[in-house]
Short mmCIF file of C-alpha atoms in Angstrom, two decimals:
data_model
loop_
_atom_site.label_atom_id
_atom_site.label_comp_id
_atom_site.label_asym_id
_atom_site.label_seq_id
_atom_site.Cartn_x
_atom_site.Cartn_y
_atom_site.Cartn_z
CA MET A 671 -7.35 81.27 -4.15
CA HIS A 672 -7.45 79.38 -0.85
CA ASP A 673 -4.82 76.86 0.13
CA VAL A 674 -5.66 73.35 -1.05
CA ALA A 675 -4.98 70.41 1.27
CA VAL A 676 -2.68 68.07 -0.62
CA THR A 677 -0.69 64.87 -0.30
CA LYS A 678 3.00 65.70 -0.50
CA PHE A 679 5.98 63.53 -1.27
CA ASN A 680 9.57 63.77 -0.02
CA LEU A 681 11.82 62.82 -2.93
CA THR A 682 15.31 61.62 -1.99
CA VAL A 683 18.04 62.33 -4.55
CA ASP A 684 21.31 60.47 -4.05
CA ASP A 685 24.59 62.26 -4.72
CA PHE A 686 25.13 59.94 -7.74
CA ASP A 687 21.74 60.66 -9.33
CA SER A 688 21.89 62.60 -12.59
CA LEU A 689 19.47 65.22 -11.26
CA ILE A 690 22.53 66.75 -9.56
CA THR A 691 25.02 68.54 -11.83
CA TYR A 692 28.74 68.69 -10.99
CA PRO A 693 30.34 71.15 -13.43
CA VAL A 694 33.84 69.73 -12.78
CA GLN A 695 33.47 66.12 -11.65
CA SER A 696 37.25 65.74 -11.23
CA GLN A 697 37.12 68.15 -8.28
CA TRP A 698 35.13 65.58 -6.30
CA THR A 699 36.07 62.14 -4.94
CA THR A 700 33.62 59.29 -4.40
CA PRO A 701 33.56 55.65 -3.35
CA ASP A 702 33.27 53.09 -6.15
CA PRO A 703 29.69 51.73 -5.99
CA SER A 704 30.61 48.68 -8.08
CA ALA A 705 33.09 47.47 -5.43
CA GLY A 706 30.30 45.80 -3.46
CA ARG A 707 28.95 46.27 0.04
CA ASN A 708 31.37 48.03 2.37
CA PRO A 709 30.53 48.24 6.09
CA ALA A 710 32.74 51.32 6.34
CA LEU A 711 30.31 53.16 4.03
CA ALA A 712 27.09 52.05 5.73
CA GLU A 713 26.64 55.45 7.37
CA TRP A 714 26.08 57.08 3.96
CA PHE A 715 22.86 56.89 1.97
CA ASP A 716 23.22 54.13 -0.65
CA GLU A 717 26.89 53.89 0.48
CA THR A 718 27.99 56.85 -1.66
CA PHE A 719 28.99 60.48 -1.24
CA HIS A 720 30.75 63.28 -3.11
CA ARG A 721 33.61 64.95 -1.25
CA THR A 722 35.90 67.82 -2.25
CA ASN A 723 38.72 69.87 -0.76
CA VAL A 724 38.81 72.24 -3.73
CA THR A 725 37.73 75.78 -2.92
CA GLY A 726 35.14 76.83 -5.49
CA ALA A 727 34.01 73.29 -6.35
CA SER A 728 30.24 73.30 -6.74
CA PHE A 729 27.14 71.39 -7.73
CA SER A 730 23.62 72.45 -8.67
CA PHE A 731 20.15 70.97 -8.47
CA GLY A 732 16.91 72.15 -10.06
CA PHE A 733 13.54 71.26 -8.57
CA LYS A 734 9.91 72.30 -8.33
CA GLY A 735 8.76 72.08 -4.74
CA SER A 736 8.09 73.80 -1.44
CA GLU A 737 10.92 72.47 0.73
CA PHE A 738 14.58 71.53 0.32
CA PHE A 739 16.99 69.55 2.53
CA LEU A 740 20.73 68.98 2.06
CA TYR A 741 22.51 66.25 4.04
CA GLY A 742 26.24 65.61 4.27
CA ALA A 743 28.98 65.52 6.89
CA ALA A 744 30.37 67.72 9.64
CA GLY A 745 33.66 67.43 11.51
CA PRO A 746 37.16 68.87 11.99
CA ALA A 747 38.12 68.43 8.31
CA PHE A 748 35.14 70.40 6.99
CA GLY A 749 34.89 74.10 6.33
CA SER A 750 32.53 76.73 5.01
CA TYR A 751 30.15 76.51 2.07
CA GLU A 752 27.63 78.70 0.30
CA ILE A 753 24.01 77.80 -0.47
CA ASP A 754 22.43 79.85 -3.26
CA ILE A 755 18.71 79.42 -3.96
CA ASP A 756 17.43 81.47 -6.88
CA GLY A 757 20.14 84.10 -6.38
CA HIS A 758 19.78 84.39 -2.60
CA ALA A 759 23.04 83.20 -0.99
CA GLU A 760 23.85 82.15 2.56
CA GLU A 761 27.24 81.16 4.00
CA LEU A 762 27.36 78.26 6.48
CA SER A 763 29.98 76.00 8.04
CA ALA A 764 30.24 72.23 8.47
CA HIS A 765 33.18 72.53 10.85
CA ALA A 766 32.62 70.68 14.14
CA ALA A 767 34.69 69.13 16.91
CA GLN A 768 33.34 65.63 16.23
CA ASN A 769 32.64 63.81 12.97
CA ALA A 770 28.96 63.41 12.08
CA SER A 771 27.31 61.73 9.10
CA GLU A 772 23.76 62.37 7.85
CA HIS A 773 24.34 65.93 9.03
CA LEU A 774 21.70 68.47 7.98
CA LEU A 775 23.74 71.05 6.08
CA PHE A 776 20.76 73.17 5.03
CA HIS A 777 16.97 73.26 5.14
CA ALA A 778 14.64 75.69 3.36
CA ARG A 779 10.90 75.49 4.04
CA ARG A 780 7.79 77.22 2.71
CA LEU A 781 9.36 78.01 -0.63
CA PRO A 782 7.02 79.28 -3.36
CA TYR A 783 5.74 76.27 -5.27
CA THR A 784 7.67 76.93 -8.45
CA THR A 785 10.95 75.91 -10.10
CA HIS A 786 14.08 76.61 -8.04
CA ILE A 787 17.81 76.31 -8.71
CA VAL A 788 20.12 75.49 -5.79
CA THR A 789 23.88 75.89 -6.15
CA VAL A 790 26.21 74.69 -3.39
CA THR A 791 29.84 75.88 -3.41
CA ASN A 792 32.74 74.83 -1.20
CA LEU A 793 34.34 77.92 0.36
CA GLY A 794 37.08 76.12 2.28
CA PRO A 795 38.58 77.63 5.45
CA ARG A 796 36.75 80.93 5.93
CA ARG A 797 36.59 80.93 9.73
CA ARG A 798 39.19 80.28 12.39
CA GLY A 799 39.81 76.54 12.66
CA ASP A 800 37.83 75.66 9.53
CA GLY A 801 38.88 72.64 7.52
CA THR A 802 39.00 72.52 3.72
CA ASP A 803 36.39 69.90 2.81
CA LEU A 804 32.73 69.64 1.86
CA LEU A 805 30.85 66.32 1.68
CA VAL A 806 27.35 65.89 0.23
CA ASP A 807 25.42 62.67 0.82
CA PHE A 808 21.88 63.25 -0.50
CA LEU A 809 19.17 65.85 -1.07
CA GLN A 810 15.45 65.88 -0.41
CA THR A 811 12.70 68.03 -1.82
CA THR A 812 8.96 68.11 -1.12
CA VAL A 813 6.55 67.99 -4.06
CA ASP A 814 2.76 67.91 -4.43
CA LEU A 815 1.07 64.77 -5.71
CA ALA A 816 -2.71 64.86 -5.31
CA PRO A 817 -5.54 66.31 -3.25
CA ALA A 818 -5.67 65.01 0.30
CA GLY A 819 -7.52 61.70 0.48
CA ALA A 820 -6.92 60.73 -3.15
CA THR A 821 -5.73 57.18 -3.77
CA LEU A 822 -2.45 56.69 -5.62
CA THR A 823 -1.48 53.80 -7.90
CA ASN A 824 2.09 53.16 -9.01
CA THR A 825 2.87 51.30 -12.24
CA THR A 826 6.33 50.02 -13.14
CA LEU A 827 7.16 49.81 -16.85
CA GLU A 828 10.15 47.58 -17.51
CA GLU A 829 12.40 48.37 -20.46
CA THR A 830 10.56 45.75 -22.57
CA ASP A 831 7.11 47.29 -22.05
CA PRO A 832 5.31 47.65 -25.42
CA ARG A 833 4.22 51.18 -24.52
CA LEU A 834 7.84 52.31 -24.88
CA VAL A 835 8.81 53.43 -28.39
CA TYR A 836 12.51 53.10 -29.27
CA THR A 837 14.41 54.68 -32.15
CA GLY A 838 17.96 53.73 -33.12
CA ASN A 839 19.85 50.66 -31.94
CA TRP A 840 19.29 49.40 -28.39
CA THR A 841 20.66 46.22 -26.80
CA GLU A 842 19.17 44.16 -23.97
CA ASN A 843 21.63 43.94 -21.09
CA VAL A 844 22.74 40.74 -19.39
CA PHE A 845 20.91 39.68 -16.24
CA ASN A 846 21.71 41.79 -13.19
CA PRO A 847 19.67 41.29 -9.98
CA LEU A 848 20.14 44.96 -9.14
CA PHE A 849 18.08 46.02 -12.17
CA SER A 850 14.30 46.25 -11.89
CA GLY A 851 13.07 42.99 -13.42
CA GLY A 852 16.69 41.84 -13.74
CA PHE A 853 17.51 43.62 -17.01
CA SER A 854 18.04 47.00 -18.66
CA ARG A 855 18.37 48.21 -22.26
CA PHE A 856 21.29 50.35 -23.47
CA THR A 857 22.43 52.36 -26.49
CA ASN A 858 25.37 54.43 -27.64
CA GLY A 859 23.61 55.50 -30.82
CA ASP A 860 23.70 59.16 -31.79
CA GLY A 861 20.16 60.42 -31.24
CA ALA A 862 18.83 57.01 -30.20
CA SER A 863 15.74 57.63 -28.10
CA VAL A 864 12.96 56.09 -26.06
CA SER A 865 9.53 57.73 -25.77
CA LEU A 866 6.38 57.19 -23.75
CA ASN A 867 2.87 58.62 -23.83
CA PHE A 868 1.34 58.49 -20.35
CA SER A 869 -1.11 59.95 -17.85
CA ALA A 870 0.18 60.35 -14.29
CA THR A 871 0.89 62.95 -11.64
CA ALA A 872 4.54 61.87 -11.34
CA ILE A 873 7.10 60.02 -13.45
CA PHE A 874 10.40 58.47 -12.36
CA ILE A 875 12.94 57.27 -14.96
CA PHE A 876 15.64 54.94 -13.63
CA GLY A 877 18.90 53.93 -15.28
CA ASP A 878 22.46 53.34 -14.18
CA LYS A 879 25.76 55.21 -14.34
CA THR A 880 29.26 54.14 -15.38
CA ASP A 881 32.42 55.90 -16.51
CA ARG A 882 31.47 55.27 -20.14
CA HIS A 883 28.09 56.98 -19.93
CA GLY A 884 27.61 60.59 -20.98
CA LEU A 885 25.05 63.25 -21.79
CA TYR A 886 21.38 62.68 -22.57
CA THR A 887 18.33 64.89 -22.88
CA VAL A 888 14.77 64.54 -21.58
CA ALA A 889 11.86 66.39 -23.20
CA LEU A 890 8.51 66.51 -21.40
CA ASP A 891 5.38 67.27 -23.44
CA GLY A 892 7.41 68.46 -26.41
CA GLY A 893 9.08 71.21 -24.40
CA ALA A 894 12.70 72.28 -24.52
CA PRO A 895 14.97 69.29 -23.78
CA GLN A 896 16.78 69.25 -20.44
CA THR A 897 20.34 67.94 -20.52
CA PHE A 898 21.65 65.53 -17.88
CA ASN A 899 25.00 63.81 -17.35
CA GLY A 900 25.01 60.04 -16.93
CA VAL A 901 28.74 59.62 -16.31
CA SER A 902 29.60 58.07 -12.96
CA GLY A 903 31.19 59.97 -10.11
CA CYS A 904 34.53 58.16 -9.86
CA GLY A 905 36.11 60.21 -12.61
CA GLY A 906 38.06 57.36 -14.17
CA ALA A 907 38.94 56.60 -17.79
CA PHE A 908 36.20 55.92 -20.36
CA ALA A 909 35.34 52.34 -19.40
CA HIS A 910 32.60 50.16 -17.97
CA ALA A 911 33.68 50.94 -14.41
CA CYS A 912 32.38 52.62 -11.26
CA GLU A 913 28.86 51.36 -12.05
CA LYS A 914 25.96 52.45 -9.86
CA ASP A 915 22.64 50.82 -10.65
CA ASN A 916 19.15 52.17 -10.00
CA THR A 917 20.06 55.81 -10.34
CA LEU A 918 17.34 58.39 -10.89
CA ALA A 919 17.77 59.72 -14.43
CA TYR A 920 14.68 61.96 -14.45
CA PHE A 921 11.76 62.99 -12.26
CA ALA A 922 8.71 65.19 -12.77
CA ALA A 923 5.66 65.65 -10.54
CA ASN A 924 2.52 67.74 -10.02
CA LEU A 925 1.48 66.88 -13.59
CA ASP A 926 -2.13 67.53 -14.55
CA ALA A 927 -4.75 65.13 -15.88
CA ARG A 928 -3.98 65.76 -19.55
CA PRO A 929 -2.05 63.15 -21.58
CA HIS A 930 1.71 63.65 -21.36
CA SER A 931 4.73 62.52 -23.34
CA VAL A 932 8.39 62.08 -22.47
CA THR A 933 11.39 61.38 -24.71
CA VAL A 934 14.92 60.46 -23.59
CA THR A 935 17.65 60.94 -26.23
CA ASN A 936 21.26 59.78 -26.05
CA ILE A 937 24.14 62.16 -26.88
CA PRO A 938 27.14 59.85 -27.38
CA GLY A 939 29.75 62.50 -28.19
CA ALA A 940 33.14 61.68 -29.67
CA LEU A 941 33.69 58.72 -27.30
CA GLY A 942 30.41 57.00 -28.12
CA ALA A 943 28.94 57.27 -24.63
CA PHE A 944 26.05 55.06 -23.51
CA PHE A 945 22.65 55.49 -21.88
CA ASP A 946 20.91 52.67 -19.99
CA LEU A 947 17.17 52.49 -19.33
CA ASP A 948 16.20 50.32 -16.38
CA ALA A 949 12.53 51.11 -15.72
CA ILE A 950 9.93 53.88 -15.60
CA VAL A 951 7.56 54.30 -12.66
CA LEU A 952 4.28 56.20 -13.04
CA LEU A 953 2.21 57.44 -10.12
CA THR A 954 -1.46 57.92 -10.98
CA PRO A 955 -3.97 59.54 -8.57
CA SER A 956 -7.70 58.97 -8.34
CA GLU A 957 -8.02 62.77 -8.47
CA TYR A 958 -5.58 65.30 -9.90
CA LEU A 959 -4.51 68.64 -8.51
CA GLY A 960 -5.60 71.59 -10.61
CA ASP A 961 -3.58 74.72 -11.05
CA HIS A 962 -3.66 76.35 -7.63
CA GLU A 963 -1.81 79.13 -5.87
CA GLY A 964 -1.74 77.77 -2.34
CA HIS A 965 -0.38 74.38 -1.34
CA GLY A 966 -1.38 73.37 2.18
CA TYR A 967 0.16 70.52 4.16
CA GLU A 968 -1.89 67.40 4.68
CA ASP A 969 0.01 64.10 4.34
CA THR A 970 3.66 63.47 3.52
CA LEU A 971 4.77 60.33 1.71
CA VAL A 972 8.37 59.26 2.13
CA ALA A 973 10.44 57.55 -0.57
CA ARG A 974 13.55 56.13 1.07
CA THR A 975 15.59 53.09 0.21
CA SER A 976 17.70 52.95 3.35
CA GLY A 977 18.03 54.50 6.76
CA ALA A 978 15.44 56.35 8.77
CA SER A 979 12.85 58.66 7.28
CA ARG A 980 13.49 62.38 7.51
CA ALA A 981 9.96 63.51 6.70
CA ALA A 982 8.55 65.96 9.19
CA SER A 983 5.12 64.32 9.32
CA PRO A 984 5.04 60.96 7.54
CA VAL A 985 1.71 59.32 6.84
CA SER A 986 1.30 55.70 7.84
CA GLY A 987 -0.80 52.92 6.37
CA PRO A 988 -1.17 51.13 3.02
CA LEU A 989 -0.47 54.19 0.87
CA LEU A 990 2.97 54.75 2.34
CA LEU A 991 3.76 51.03 2.29
CA MET A 992 2.77 50.76 -1.38
CA PHE A 993 5.03 53.63 -2.36
CA PHE A 994 7.94 52.53 -0.21
CA PHE A 995 7.69 48.98 -1.58
CA ALA A 996 7.80 50.16 -5.20
CA LEU A 997 10.81 52.42 -4.86
CA TYR A 998 12.67 50.18 -2.43
CA PHE A 999 12.90 47.41 -4.98
CA LEU A 1000 13.80 49.81 -7.74
CA ARG A 1001 16.73 51.18 -5.76
CA PRO A 1002 18.21 48.35 -3.68
CA PHE A 1003 21.50 48.31 -1.86
CA HIS A 1004 24.45 46.91 -3.78
CA LYS A 1005 25.42 43.37 -2.94
#
């Protein structure tokens, strides 16, 4: 088949988002997002990062897309690291004479449009003069949304939307201006779930993270559930602490025109861990992409909540503004 001109979307994933898996969270240190705005952290996306000096500490990220970016830090304290994409590994170094934030640690382009697994491992001092540390700030991946020229409509479903079907016991949270609509809904019930039937090319599920959150699963279209970890990055005791609001709990894109379903299920474990639902955003195109082999570049939408865009060729105009507006207010800075 011939390449199809498409509208693409650069998804930004913060280091605190549950789409990233840290097998041993205690090997990483982070700022406390609940401590409020900190000018000293303004250089980092959403004022957070994950940093380690443990050789062998790693994280992984699964995505379906054609391009992948990893941003972090470089400087005298940083050393070597390994990037493994689908079993193909490359060793790199973040060591530099001067400190630099928003440093591009890795970029892979023109990947086959299929599911990929990226694993990043700190290797420590492998070269003369290397430091011991690795710092990750955020990731980006490029996904397909719709044929070029299609219009896109985003719809935000708050946690009270009647289209959401809850099972088990859920509690409405107290007002918090950082939540979409000011509120969220939480549960620590074993197997408590929330489900939605929808039609869209992309779905974003937003929640929050604290040190008393835990595992949850997401099943799309009745498929095998994917497991995610909602615990915060600070690594403290089981408590309502180290809270980061507006985290991305789940994302799927390039969905076809058929009706879809999604179910999020809490796994409380022995401690009775919680899951919070803030809002769900659906992106619906005027025309859907069919199954196609080639994915050509046409327009690139950029979803950022802070800082400058890193898209190679951002599209301007109402479409970009609409999308930026929706996700900006879902993922604001902490105040």
